[in-house]
């Protein structure tokens, strides 16, 4: 692992640049540039305000932290001082996701930006920043998996010499596969919003499987059986499937009307 990327020492100033923070910043930069490029090409948006990305980050930060605290509410109520340590890690992806989506819909409508086409673009944006962020987790030595005797097992700084599943690399692989599938589907896209809905469904399935390999503390709805992420994933899959079927029927109806 390489948690520390490099050190800066100049005229008495010393600063350590951590690999996790660097990759999160890199992922955010690449994702924002991609979003602006695709929004200009597909939607004709000449300029997408940087405030858009700042507000997304803020919404994601609040939601990710809130859901992290809700995994162990009694513990944090007894130790409220730990809630002030907001920049030392501890985020829940689905917490960020659930808070960002309503904000996005509000922001896009307010600024008269087509919601569904933009959500399709942001599906790829999320995959980009998420995969690069998980690479940061790998180098930082967090979010590792359960102990294993298999050939893929790796030792992380906090595993005490025990070989564990590199679940971060599993998730990166899953994210890249999802991205490849969506890029293929995009060529034959049937309706606006299809890419986003399929992203939600595919990731929820992948994340539910990945939860079986995770070795760090996970919150459970049913202890040892159904984790918080799996529970949220099931809800998102069902909701996305319902919306998908609705949009597909509307699209087919419009096609039939146009043909007549």
Short mmCIF file of C-alpha atoms in Angstrom, two decimals:
data_model
loop_
_atom_site.label_atom_id
_atom_site.label_comp_id
_atom_site.label_asym_id
_atom_site.label_seq_id
_atom_site.Cartn_x
_atom_site.Cartn_y
_atom_site.Cartn_z
CA UNK A 1 0.00 0.00 0.00
CA UNK A 2 1.08 3.59 -0.56
CA UNK A 3 -1.09 5.77 1.71
CA UNK A 4 1.37 8.67 1.40
CA UNK A 5 1.99 9.81 -2.17
CA UNK A 6 4.78 12.32 -1.51
CA UNK A 7 6.03 14.96 0.94
CA UNK A 8 6.59 18.64 0.33
CA UNK A 9 9.31 20.40 2.29
CA UNK A 10 10.15 24.00 1.40
CA UNK A 11 11.53 26.79 3.61
CA UNK A 12 10.32 25.16 6.80
CA UNK A 13 6.95 24.20 5.31
CA UNK A 14 6.12 20.50 5.47
CA UNK A 15 3.08 18.86 3.93
CA UNK A 16 2.20 15.24 3.19
CA UNK A 17 0.05 14.54 0.14
CA UNK A 18 -1.99 11.40 0.76
CA UNK A 19 -2.77 9.06 -2.13
CA UNK A 20 -6.44 8.76 -1.15
CA UNK A 21 -6.99 12.53 -1.14
CA UNK A 22 -5.03 12.96 -4.37
CA UNK A 23 -7.08 10.31 -6.20
CA UNK A 24 -10.37 11.71 -4.89
CA UNK A 25 -9.31 15.11 -6.23
CA UNK A 26 -8.19 13.59 -9.53
CA UNK A 27 -11.44 11.65 -9.89
CA UNK A 28 -13.49 14.76 -9.19
CA UNK A 29 -11.52 16.77 -11.77
CA UNK A 30 -11.79 14.11 -14.49
CA UNK A 31 -15.50 13.57 -13.77
CA UNK A 32 -16.29 17.31 -13.87
CA UNK A 33 -14.42 17.76 -17.16
CA UNK A 34 -16.26 14.77 -18.62
CA UNK A 35 -19.62 16.14 -17.46
CA UNK A 36 -19.00 19.56 -19.00
CA UNK A 37 -17.86 17.99 -22.27
CA UNK A 38 -20.86 15.68 -22.58
CA UNK A 39 -23.35 18.35 -21.47
CA UNK A 40 -22.02 20.66 -24.17
CA UNK A 41 -22.03 17.95 -26.84
CA UNK A 42 -25.36 16.28 -26.02
CA UNK A 43 -27.40 19.12 -24.50
CA UNK A 44 -25.82 22.20 -26.05
CA UNK A 45 -24.86 23.64 -22.66
CA UNK A 46 -22.08 26.12 -23.39
CA UNK A 47 -21.00 26.32 -19.77
CA UNK A 48 -21.95 24.30 -16.72
CA UNK A 49 -21.28 26.35 -13.59
CA UNK A 50 -18.61 25.15 -11.18
CA UNK A 51 -21.16 25.84 -8.42
CA UNK A 52 -23.03 22.82 -9.74
CA UNK A 53 -20.12 20.57 -8.78
CA UNK A 54 -19.44 22.33 -5.48
CA UNK A 55 -23.05 21.86 -4.40
CA UNK A 56 -23.04 18.21 -5.46
CA UNK A 57 -19.92 17.68 -3.34
CA UNK A 58 -21.57 19.39 -0.36
CA UNK A 59 -24.77 17.34 -0.68
CA UNK A 60 -22.75 14.14 -1.03
CA UNK A 61 -20.56 15.00 1.95
CA UNK A 62 -23.54 15.65 4.23
CA UNK A 63 -25.43 12.55 3.10
CA UNK A 64 -22.38 10.28 3.24
CA UNK A 65 -21.58 11.39 6.77
CA UNK A 66 -25.17 11.24 8.00
CA UNK A 67 -25.65 7.65 6.84
CA UNK A 68 -22.27 6.73 8.33
CA UNK A 69 -23.45 7.96 11.74
CA UNK A 70 -26.79 6.17 11.31
CA UNK A 71 -24.98 2.83 10.95
CA UNK A 72 -24.06 3.08 14.66
CA UNK A 73 -26.38 5.75 16.12
CA UNK A 74 -26.07 4.65 19.76
CA UNK A 75 -22.26 4.74 19.56
CA UNK A 76 -22.15 8.27 18.19
CA UNK A 77 -24.80 9.52 20.62
CA UNK A 78 -22.55 8.31 23.45
CA UNK A 79 -19.45 9.79 21.78
CA UNK A 80 -20.70 12.99 20.07
CA UNK A 81 -17.20 14.44 19.96
CA UNK A 82 -16.35 11.89 17.25
CA UNK A 83 -18.96 13.49 14.99
CA UNK A 84 -16.84 16.64 14.89
CA UNK A 85 -13.98 14.74 13.27
CA UNK A 86 -15.58 15.06 9.85
CA UNK A 87 -12.57 14.89 7.59
CA UNK A 88 -10.89 11.68 8.76
CA UNK A 89 -12.94 9.30 6.63
CA UNK A 90 -16.13 7.44 7.29
CA UNK A 91 -18.60 7.88 4.44
CA UNK A 92 -21.44 5.78 3.06
CA UNK A 93 -21.73 5.86 -0.74
CA UNK A 94 -25.47 5.29 -0.73
CA UNK A 95 -25.90 8.10 1.78
CA UNK A 96 -24.24 10.48 -0.65
CA UNK A 97 -26.20 9.06 -3.58
CA UNK A 98 -29.60 9.39 -1.89
CA UNK A 99 -29.01 13.01 -0.89
CA UNK A 100 -27.49 14.05 -4.23
CA UNK A 101 -30.36 12.80 -6.44
CA UNK A 102 -33.13 15.10 -5.07
CA UNK A 103 -30.69 18.01 -5.11
CA UNK A 104 -29.82 17.28 -8.75
CA UNK A 105 -33.45 17.17 -9.82
CA UNK A 106 -34.13 20.48 -8.04
CA UNK A 107 -31.04 22.18 -9.47
CA UNK A 108 -31.60 20.99 -13.03
CA UNK A 109 -35.24 22.07 -13.03
CA UNK A 110 -34.38 25.44 -11.54
CA UNK A 111 -31.79 26.11 -14.24
CA UNK A 112 -33.99 24.61 -16.99
CA UNK A 113 -31.56 21.82 -17.81
CA UNK A 114 -33.18 18.60 -19.14
CA UNK A 115 -33.28 16.28 -16.13
CA UNK A 116 -33.28 12.80 -17.66
CA UNK A 117 -30.59 13.39 -20.32
CA UNK A 118 -28.38 15.00 -17.67
CA UNK A 119 -28.90 12.07 -15.30
CA UNK A 120 -27.77 9.76 -18.10
CA UNK A 121 -24.55 11.76 -18.39
CA UNK A 122 -24.07 11.80 -14.63
CA UNK A 123 -24.33 8.00 -14.49
CA UNK A 124 -20.97 7.86 -16.27
CA UNK A 125 -19.67 10.75 -14.16
CA UNK A 126 -20.43 8.79 -11.00
CA UNK A 127 -18.75 5.66 -12.34
CA UNK A 128 -15.60 7.66 -13.13
CA UNK A 129 -15.24 9.35 -9.75
CA UNK A 130 -16.31 6.21 -7.87
CA UNK A 131 -13.79 3.92 -9.56
CA UNK A 132 -10.90 6.35 -9.07
CA UNK A 133 -12.02 6.91 -5.47
CA UNK A 134 -12.01 3.17 -4.79
CA UNK A 135 -8.46 3.07 -6.11
CA UNK A 136 -7.71 5.62 -3.40
CA UNK A 137 -9.26 3.26 -0.86
CA UNK A 138 -6.96 0.49 -2.08
CA UNK A 139 -3.80 2.57 -1.74
CA UNK A 140 -5.04 4.00 1.56
CA UNK A 141 -5.61 0.51 2.96
CA UNK A 142 -9.28 0.92 3.88
CA UNK A 143 -12.52 -0.81 2.79
CA UNK A 144 -10.71 -4.16 2.48
CA UNK A 145 -12.40 -7.55 2.53
CA UNK A 146 -12.72 -10.60 4.74
CA UNK A 147 -9.80 -12.96 5.48
CA UNK A 148 -9.07 -15.42 2.71
CA UNK A 149 -6.61 -18.20 1.88
CA UNK A 150 -7.14 -17.76 -1.86
CA UNK A 151 -4.45 -16.62 -4.28
CA UNK A 152 -5.99 -13.15 -4.55
CA UNK A 153 -5.57 -12.44 -0.83
CA UNK A 154 -3.53 -9.37 0.16
CA UNK A 155 -2.18 -7.94 3.41
CA UNK A 156 -3.22 -4.40 4.36
CA UNK A 157 -1.69 -2.23 7.12
CA UNK A 158 -4.64 -2.77 9.47
CA UNK A 159 -5.14 -6.50 8.90
CA UNK A 160 -2.32 -7.61 11.21
CA UNK A 161 -0.55 -9.68 8.59
CA UNK A 162 -3.72 -11.56 7.65
CA UNK A 163 -4.49 -11.98 3.95
CA UNK A 164 -7.86 -10.51 2.99
CA UNK A 165 -9.93 -10.01 -0.15
CA UNK A 166 -8.91 -6.82 -2.01
CA UNK A 167 -12.58 -5.83 -2.23
CA UNK A 168 -11.64 -2.36 -3.46
CA UNK A 169 -10.21 -3.91 -6.64
CA UNK A 170 -13.30 -6.10 -6.97
CA UNK A 171 -15.48 -2.99 -6.89
CA UNK A 172 -13.30 -1.12 -9.40
CA UNK A 173 -13.61 -4.09 -11.75
CA UNK A 174 -17.39 -4.15 -11.30
CA UNK A 175 -17.63 -0.39 -11.96
CA UNK A 176 -15.59 -0.67 -15.16
CA UNK A 177 -17.73 -3.58 -16.37
CA UNK A 178 -20.89 -1.57 -15.68
CA UNK A 179 -19.40 1.37 -17.58
CA UNK A 180 -18.61 -0.84 -20.59
CA UNK A 181 -22.14 -2.30 -20.61
CA UNK A 182 -23.75 1.14 -20.39
CA UNK A 183 -21.56 2.49 -23.20
CA UNK A 184 -22.81 -0.38 -25.37
CA UNK A 185 -26.46 0.19 -24.39
CA UNK A 186 -26.10 3.92 -25.02
CA UNK A 187 -25.57 3.22 -28.73
CA UNK A 188 -29.08 1.73 -28.84
CA UNK A 189 -30.67 3.85 -26.10
CA UNK A 190 -34.47 3.64 -26.21
CA UNK A 191 -35.47 6.53 -23.94
CA UNK A 192 -34.02 9.32 -21.85
CA UNK A 193 -33.19 8.20 -18.32
CA UNK A 194 -32.56 4.61 -19.40
CA UNK A 195 -28.80 4.77 -18.81
CA UNK A 196 -29.20 6.25 -15.33
CA UNK A 197 -31.82 3.72 -14.24
CA UNK A 198 -29.73 0.81 -15.51
CA UNK A 199 -26.71 2.21 -13.71
CA UNK A 200 -28.66 2.25 -10.43
CA UNK A 201 -29.84 -1.34 -10.97
CA UNK A 202 -26.47 -2.74 -12.08
CA UNK A 203 -24.54 -1.08 -9.29
CA UNK A 204 -27.06 -2.16 -6.64
CA UNK A 205 -26.66 -5.78 -7.77
CA UNK A 206 -22.87 -5.53 -7.86
CA UNK A 207 -22.70 -3.83 -4.47
CA UNK A 208 -24.95 -6.45 -2.88
CA UNK A 209 -22.56 -9.17 -4.06
CA UNK A 210 -19.50 -7.20 -2.99
CA UNK A 211 -20.93 -6.87 0.52
CA UNK A 212 -20.34 -10.61 0.92
CA UNK A 213 -16.59 -9.99 0.67
CA UNK A 214 -16.30 -6.80 2.74
CA UNK A 215 -14.38 -7.29 5.99
CA UNK A 216 -14.63 -3.88 7.67
CA UNK A 217 -17.50 -3.02 10.00
CA UNK A 218 -20.80 -3.01 8.11
CA UNK A 219 -24.15 -1.93 9.47
CA UNK A 220 -26.85 -4.60 9.27
CA UNK A 221 -30.63 -4.43 9.01
CA UNK A 222 -30.75 -8.16 9.79
CA UNK A 223 -27.61 -9.00 11.73
CA UNK A 224 -25.18 -11.04 9.67
CA UNK A 225 -27.69 -11.50 6.84
CA UNK A 226 -28.78 -8.20 5.26
CA UNK A 227 -26.50 -5.15 5.39
CA UNK A 228 -27.68 -1.56 5.14
CA UNK A 229 -26.21 -1.28 1.64
CA UNK A 230 -27.94 -4.47 0.50
CA UNK A 231 -31.25 -3.27 1.95
CA UNK A 232 -30.94 0.12 0.24
CA UNK A 233 -29.88 -1.65 -2.97
CA UNK A 234 -33.02 -3.81 -2.98
CA UNK A 235 -35.23 -0.74 -2.57
CA UNK A 236 -33.39 1.10 -5.36
CA UNK A 237 -33.63 -1.90 -7.69
CA UNK A 238 -37.40 -2.24 -7.18
CA UNK A 239 -37.99 1.50 -7.52
CA UNK A 240 -35.78 1.77 -10.61
CA UNK A 241 -37.49 -1.21 -12.27
CA UNK A 242 -40.91 0.37 -11.73
CA UNK A 243 -39.77 3.68 -13.22
CA UNK A 244 -37.98 1.87 -16.05
CA UNK A 245 -41.14 0.01 -17.04
CA UNK A 246 -43.16 3.23 -16.90
CA UNK A 247 -40.71 5.12 -19.11
CA UNK A 248 -40.46 2.20 -21.54
CA UNK A 249 -44.26 2.03 -21.92
CA UNK A 250 -44.42 5.79 -22.52
CA UNK A 251 -41.67 5.49 -25.13
CA UNK A 252 -43.43 2.62 -26.91
CA UNK A 253 -46.70 4.56 -26.85
CA UNK A 254 -45.04 7.60 -28.41
CA UNK A 255 -43.45 5.41 -31.11
CA UNK A 256 -46.85 3.88 -31.94
CA UNK A 257 -48.49 7.33 -32.13
CA UNK A 258 -45.78 8.59 -34.44
CA UNK A 259 -46.13 5.54 -36.67
CA UNK A 260 -49.85 6.19 -37.02
#
